């Protein structure tokens, strides 16, 4: 293999964002994390990472919100690369170029998607060939959402949200996402939750039975009626403008509206792709969001894209 060939090598990986169809939050454990019960759906708003040759481990970021993403030690993709290198004994470098689409600090797990994509990209780029199960174990040490972004589709998450059980579902779900330029800190939202609900109940998976039945039936009307987020009021406390965003989406006929994860992105479920576009237009016209996205789900998790040059 020539030096020119090496210089041109590139592995590209795409990982989705997520929406929590249901998020139930219990008490904070001794490790500082809350016990959760959540139903994830991966949606077609993607992060893309290109792994290229480099003398060291480094990251760069492209996209409209690139300036908001750290490129130092706090970057989850860089942490993922370092973790995989240490785990496998690799001492090669890599340049990870992130192209962002998932909102930054928006409750859709963009940073976790970067970490999942980085694990898959570096594994292919370095030829370490770890099984998905082993990658998932590494992913869980990087963040509670990272294992799900490796898996994709629909899953029930327990523990911190990182203990996953794949869930059966039928049909496609079409979403409009109302995005705010100013994100919310996930720890701040959980702190606000603690202040609002000082003695929450331990989440009960029985609460998700009706939602799981609706997903298996492929019934978006029932799914929309069952959307739930225990963190929603905490997000509203920190960003009161969300009340108007939620109301506009509801008035526009959404099947269901919910703050996505820790917010402040608002997820509105449409009857069809066209209706999702109409919901996005309604939020834009009302001036209650800074930008909008439309997407569908469920979609697969982090995957190497065709044309990549893996070892």
Short mmCIF file of C-alpha atoms in Angstrom, two decimals:
data_model
loop_
_atom_site.label_atom_id
_atom_site.label_comp_id
_atom_site.label_asym_id
_atom_site.label_seq_id
_atom_site.Cartn_x
_atom_site.Cartn_y
_atom_site.Cartn_z
CA UNK A 1 0.00 0.00 0.00
CA UNK A 2 1.61 3.28 -1.12
CA UNK A 3 1.83 6.46 0.94
CA UNK A 4 -0.48 8.15 -1.59
CA UNK A 5 -3.01 5.36 -1.13
CA UNK A 6 -2.85 5.82 2.63
CA UNK A 7 -3.25 9.57 2.34
CA UNK A 8 -6.46 9.12 0.35
CA UNK A 9 -8.10 6.62 2.69
CA UNK A 10 -11.38 7.69 4.20
CA UNK A 11 -14.09 5.91 6.18
CA UNK A 12 -17.44 7.68 6.39
CA UNK A 13 -20.05 6.76 8.99
CA UNK A 14 -23.53 8.14 9.53
CA UNK A 15 -25.40 8.02 12.86
CA UNK A 16 -28.93 9.26 13.58
CA UNK A 17 -30.38 11.54 16.17
CA UNK A 18 -33.18 10.33 18.44
CA UNK A 19 -36.48 11.29 19.93
CA UNK A 20 -37.75 9.91 23.22
CA UNK A 21 -41.31 8.73 22.64
CA UNK A 22 -41.56 8.29 26.37
CA UNK A 23 -39.14 9.38 29.09
CA UNK A 24 -39.87 8.60 32.73
CA UNK A 25 -37.42 9.79 35.36
CA UNK A 26 -36.93 8.28 38.79
CA UNK A 27 -34.78 9.20 41.76
CA UNK A 28 -31.11 10.06 41.53
CA UNK A 29 -28.85 7.15 42.49
CA UNK A 30 -25.61 7.36 44.48
CA UNK A 31 -23.63 7.60 41.22
CA UNK A 32 -25.40 10.88 40.44
CA UNK A 33 -27.53 9.49 37.61
CA UNK A 34 -31.30 9.20 37.62
CA UNK A 35 -33.03 5.90 37.04
CA UNK A 36 -34.85 6.09 33.73
CA UNK A 37 -37.37 4.22 31.66
CA UNK A 38 -37.47 5.46 28.09
CA UNK A 39 -38.60 4.43 24.62
CA UNK A 40 -36.17 5.65 21.96
CA UNK A 41 -36.82 6.08 18.25
CA UNK A 42 -33.93 6.85 15.89
CA UNK A 43 -34.85 9.49 13.29
CA UNK A 44 -33.44 10.57 9.94
CA UNK A 45 -31.52 13.61 11.16
CA UNK A 46 -27.93 12.44 10.83
CA UNK A 47 -24.42 13.20 11.97
CA UNK A 48 -21.68 12.14 9.56
CA UNK A 49 -18.09 11.44 10.50
CA UNK A 50 -15.21 10.98 8.05
CA UNK A 51 -12.11 9.25 9.44
CA UNK A 52 -8.91 10.22 7.63
CA UNK A 53 -5.18 9.60 8.18
CA UNK A 54 -3.42 11.81 10.73
CA UNK A 55 -0.34 11.71 12.91
CA UNK A 56 -2.40 12.18 16.06
CA UNK A 57 -6.01 12.02 17.28
CA UNK A 58 -7.93 15.15 16.35
CA UNK A 59 -11.36 16.36 15.37
CA UNK A 60 -12.82 19.15 13.25
CA UNK A 61 -16.47 20.16 12.90
CA UNK A 62 -18.49 21.42 9.94
CA UNK A 63 -22.09 22.60 9.79
CA UNK A 64 -24.20 25.62 10.76
CA UNK A 65 -23.64 25.11 14.51
CA UNK A 66 -20.01 23.97 14.28
CA UNK A 67 -18.82 26.90 16.42
CA UNK A 68 -20.83 25.56 19.36
CA UNK A 69 -19.10 22.17 19.38
CA UNK A 70 -15.90 21.74 21.42
CA UNK A 71 -12.96 20.20 19.58
CA UNK A 72 -10.82 19.50 22.63
CA UNK A 73 -11.00 16.90 25.38
CA UNK A 74 -14.76 17.43 25.89
CA UNK A 75 -15.60 16.32 22.35
CA UNK A 76 -17.41 12.96 22.55
CA UNK A 77 -16.15 11.74 19.18
CA UNK A 78 -12.55 12.39 20.20
CA UNK A 79 -13.17 10.66 23.52
CA UNK A 80 -14.60 7.68 21.62
CA UNK A 81 -11.52 7.45 19.41
CA UNK A 82 -9.20 7.58 22.41
CA UNK A 83 -11.25 4.95 24.22
CA UNK A 84 -11.17 2.56 21.27
CA UNK A 85 -7.43 3.12 20.76
CA UNK A 86 -6.70 2.37 24.42
CA UNK A 87 -9.00 -0.66 24.41
CA UNK A 88 -7.43 -2.22 21.31
CA UNK A 89 -3.82 -1.09 21.73
CA UNK A 90 -3.85 1.00 18.55
CA UNK A 91 -1.34 3.85 18.48
CA UNK A 92 -2.21 5.24 15.04
CA UNK A 93 -3.72 8.66 14.62
CA UNK A 94 -6.96 9.67 12.95
CA UNK A 95 -8.61 12.92 11.91
CA UNK A 96 -12.35 12.82 12.55
CA UNK A 97 -14.25 15.36 10.49
CA UNK A 98 -17.79 15.79 11.86
CA UNK A 99 -20.56 17.19 9.68
CA UNK A 100 -23.39 18.17 12.00
CA UNK A 101 -27.12 18.18 11.32
CA UNK A 102 -28.57 17.16 14.70
CA UNK A 103 -29.21 20.28 16.83
CA UNK A 104 -26.49 21.08 19.37
CA UNK A 105 -27.71 20.77 23.00
CA UNK A 106 -31.19 20.17 21.61
CA UNK A 107 -32.23 16.95 23.35
CA UNK A 108 -31.73 14.80 20.22
CA UNK A 109 -28.35 13.28 21.23
CA UNK A 110 -26.15 14.85 18.57
CA UNK A 111 -23.01 14.44 20.67
CA UNK A 112 -23.91 10.83 21.42
CA UNK A 113 -24.45 10.22 17.71
CA UNK A 114 -20.95 11.61 17.10
CA UNK A 115 -19.52 9.20 19.66
CA UNK A 116 -21.34 6.22 18.16
CA UNK A 117 -20.22 7.19 14.66
CA UNK A 118 -16.64 7.67 15.84
CA UNK A 119 -16.51 4.20 17.40
CA UNK A 120 -17.73 2.61 14.16
CA UNK A 121 -15.51 4.80 11.96
CA UNK A 122 -12.33 4.20 13.93
CA UNK A 123 -13.04 0.48 14.24
CA UNK A 124 -13.28 0.27 10.44
CA UNK A 125 -10.43 2.71 9.77
CA UNK A 126 -7.98 0.96 12.09
CA UNK A 127 -9.24 -2.53 11.19
CA UNK A 128 -9.77 -3.49 14.83
CA UNK A 129 -12.90 -5.49 13.95
CA UNK A 130 -14.68 -5.42 17.31
CA UNK A 131 -18.10 -7.11 17.53
CA UNK A 132 -21.04 -4.74 17.92
CA UNK A 133 -21.62 -6.06 21.43
CA UNK A 134 -18.12 -4.99 22.45
CA UNK A 135 -18.53 -1.60 20.81
CA UNK A 136 -21.80 -1.20 22.73
CA UNK A 137 -20.00 -1.88 26.02
CA UNK A 138 -17.50 0.87 25.20
CA UNK A 139 -20.33 3.13 24.10
CA UNK A 140 -22.05 2.84 27.49
CA UNK A 141 -19.00 4.33 29.21
CA UNK A 142 -19.24 7.44 26.99
CA UNK A 143 -22.86 8.34 27.69
CA UNK A 144 -26.29 6.88 28.30
CA UNK A 145 -27.58 7.56 24.77
CA UNK A 146 -24.51 6.32 22.86
CA UNK A 147 -25.42 2.59 22.86
CA UNK A 148 -28.83 3.37 21.35
CA UNK A 149 -27.30 5.42 18.53
CA UNK A 150 -25.19 2.38 17.69
CA UNK A 151 -28.34 0.23 17.58
CA UNK A 152 -30.96 2.57 16.09
CA UNK A 153 -34.56 1.65 15.23
CA UNK A 154 -36.74 1.52 18.39
CA UNK A 155 -35.63 0.36 21.83
CA UNK A 156 -36.60 0.49 25.47
CA UNK A 157 -33.87 1.89 27.69
CA UNK A 158 -33.59 1.29 31.43
CA UNK A 159 -30.95 1.98 34.06
CA UNK A 160 -29.43 5.26 32.90
CA UNK A 161 -31.09 4.61 29.54
CA UNK A 162 -28.13 2.53 28.38
CA UNK A 163 -29.58 -0.94 29.13
CA UNK A 164 -31.40 -1.58 25.87
CA UNK A 165 -34.09 -3.97 24.71
CA UNK A 166 -34.96 -3.76 21.00
CA UNK A 167 -38.66 -3.11 20.46
CA UNK A 168 -40.90 -4.25 17.64
CA UNK A 169 -42.61 -1.58 15.60
CA UNK A 170 -44.44 -1.22 12.32
CA UNK A 171 -44.73 1.66 9.91
CA UNK A 172 -43.01 5.01 9.55
CA UNK A 173 -43.43 8.03 11.77
CA UNK A 174 -43.08 11.53 10.38
CA UNK A 175 -41.79 14.33 12.58
CA UNK A 176 -41.40 18.09 12.58
CA UNK A 177 -38.78 19.39 14.99
CA UNK A 178 -38.86 22.97 16.25
CA UNK A 179 -35.28 23.97 17.07
CA UNK A 180 -33.96 26.80 19.24
CA UNK A 181 -30.58 28.41 18.68
CA UNK A 182 -29.96 28.47 22.43
CA UNK A 183 -29.67 24.92 23.74
CA UNK A 184 -30.29 23.59 27.22
CA UNK A 185 -27.74 21.92 29.46
CA UNK A 186 -28.83 18.37 30.25
CA UNK A 187 -27.48 18.54 33.86
CA UNK A 188 -29.34 21.83 34.35
CA UNK A 189 -32.59 20.27 33.18
CA UNK A 190 -32.17 17.33 35.55
CA UNK A 191 -31.40 19.75 38.40
CA UNK A 192 -34.62 21.62 37.58
CA UNK A 193 -36.47 18.29 37.58
CA UNK A 194 -35.10 17.53 41.05
CA UNK A 195 -36.32 20.90 42.30
CA UNK A 196 -39.80 20.35 40.84
CA UNK A 197 -40.11 16.70 41.91
CA UNK A 198 -37.99 16.03 45.02
CA UNK A 199 -39.38 12.51 45.52
CA UNK A 200 -40.06 10.91 42.12
CA UNK A 201 -41.26 7.34 41.82
CA UNK A 202 -39.04 4.60 40.41
CA UNK A 203 -40.03 4.26 36.72
CA UNK A 204 -42.33 1.33 36.01
CA UNK A 205 -42.07 -0.42 32.65
CA UNK A 206 -45.76 -1.24 32.90
CA UNK A 207 -46.33 2.43 32.04
CA UNK A 208 -44.96 1.75 28.55
CA UNK A 209 -47.25 -1.19 27.71
CA UNK A 210 -49.83 0.87 25.81
CA UNK A 211 -47.11 2.67 23.84
CA UNK A 212 -45.41 -0.60 22.90
CA UNK A 213 -48.76 -2.00 21.73
CA UNK A 214 -49.34 1.11 19.60
CA UNK A 215 -45.88 0.77 18.03
CA UNK A 216 -46.42 -2.91 17.26
CA UNK A 217 -49.74 -2.03 15.64
CA UNK A 218 -48.13 0.76 13.61
CA UNK A 219 -50.73 3.22 14.91
CA UNK A 220 -49.33 6.78 14.80
CA UNK A 221 -52.53 8.27 16.23
CA UNK A 222 -52.20 6.13 19.36
CA UNK A 223 -48.44 6.75 19.56
CA UNK A 224 -49.03 10.49 19.34
CA UNK A 225 -51.53 10.38 22.18
CA UNK A 226 -49.04 8.49 24.36
CA UNK A 227 -45.97 10.72 23.90
CA UNK A 228 -44.62 11.55 27.36
CA UNK A 229 -41.62 13.29 28.91
CA UNK A 230 -41.10 13.73 32.65
CA UNK A 231 -38.41 16.35 31.88
CA UNK A 232 -40.76 18.55 29.87
CA UNK A 233 -41.86 20.79 32.74
CA UNK A 234 -38.24 21.19 33.86
CA UNK A 235 -37.28 22.27 30.34
CA UNK A 236 -40.18 24.73 30.31
CA UNK A 237 -39.03 26.16 33.64
CA UNK A 238 -35.67 26.96 32.03
CA UNK A 239 -37.13 28.03 28.70
CA UNK A 240 -40.69 29.34 29.18
CA UNK A 241 -41.00 30.11 25.46
CA UNK A 242 -41.48 26.39 24.89
CA UNK A 243 -45.09 26.71 26.06
CA UNK A 244 -45.94 28.70 22.94
CA UNK A 245 -44.04 26.33 20.65
CA UNK A 246 -45.89 23.32 22.04
CA UNK A 247 -49.22 25.12 21.66
CA UNK A 248 -48.60 26.14 18.05
CA UNK A 249 -47.74 22.56 17.07
CA UNK A 250 -50.83 21.25 18.86
CA UNK A 251 -53.07 23.85 17.20
CA UNK A 252 -51.63 22.85 13.82
CA UNK A 253 -53.07 19.37 14.31
CA UNK A 254 -50.07 17.34 15.42
CA UNK A 255 -50.92 13.81 16.55
CA UNK A 256 -48.76 14.47 19.58
CA UNK A 257 -46.23 17.05 20.74
CA UNK A 258 -43.42 16.60 23.24
CA UNK A 259 -40.14 18.18 24.25
CA UNK A 260 -37.41 15.90 22.93
CA UNK A 261 -35.25 14.52 25.74
CA UNK A 262 -33.87 17.34 27.87
CA UNK A 263 -34.95 19.88 25.25
CA UNK A 264 -35.37 22.50 24.04
CA UNK A 265 -36.22 20.90 20.68
CA UNK A 266 -39.98 20.32 20.30
CA UNK A 267 -41.02 17.16 18.45
CA UNK A 268 -44.39 17.17 16.69
CA UNK A 269 -45.71 13.94 15.17
CA UNK A 270 -47.49 14.30 11.84
CA UNK A 271 -50.04 12.14 10.04
CA UNK A 272 -47.78 11.95 6.97
CA UNK A 273 -44.62 13.42 5.50
CA UNK A 274 -46.69 16.25 4.03
CA UNK A 275 -48.35 16.95 7.37
CA UNK A 276 -44.95 17.07 9.08
CA UNK A 277 -43.91 19.73 6.56
CA UNK A 278 -47.10 21.65 7.38
CA UNK A 279 -46.35 21.44 11.12
CA UNK A 280 -42.85 22.77 10.49
CA UNK A 281 -44.29 25.61 8.40
CA UNK A 282 -46.76 26.49 11.17
CA UNK A 283 -44.00 26.75 13.77
CA UNK A 284 -41.91 28.87 11.43
CA UNK A 285 -44.80 31.17 10.52
CA UNK A 286 -45.65 31.71 14.19
CA UNK A 287 -42.07 32.72 14.96
CA UNK A 288 -41.84 30.34 17.91
CA UNK A 289 -38.67 28.55 16.75
CA UNK A 290 -35.33 29.55 15.27
CA UNK A 291 -35.31 26.75 12.69
CA UNK A 292 -37.15 23.56 11.81
CA UNK A 293 -36.27 20.06 10.68
CA UNK A 294 -38.44 17.28 9.33
CA UNK A 295 -37.53 13.62 9.60
CA UNK A 296 -38.93 10.12 9.71
CA UNK A 297 -38.25 7.12 11.87
CA UNK A 298 -37.31 4.56 12.79
CA UNK A 299 -33.92 4.32 11.06
CA UNK A 300 -30.81 2.22 11.61
CA UNK A 301 -27.99 3.16 13.96
CA UNK A 302 -24.39 4.09 13.15
CA UNK A 303 -23.29 2.49 9.86
CA UNK A 304 -20.33 2.71 7.48
CA UNK A 305 -21.43 4.42 4.26
CA UNK A 306 -20.87 2.85 0.81
CA UNK A 307 -17.63 3.88 -0.84
CA UNK A 308 -15.67 4.01 2.41
CA UNK A 309 -12.12 2.68 2.35
CA UNK A 310 -11.88 0.50 5.45
CA UNK A 311 -9.07 -1.90 6.34
#
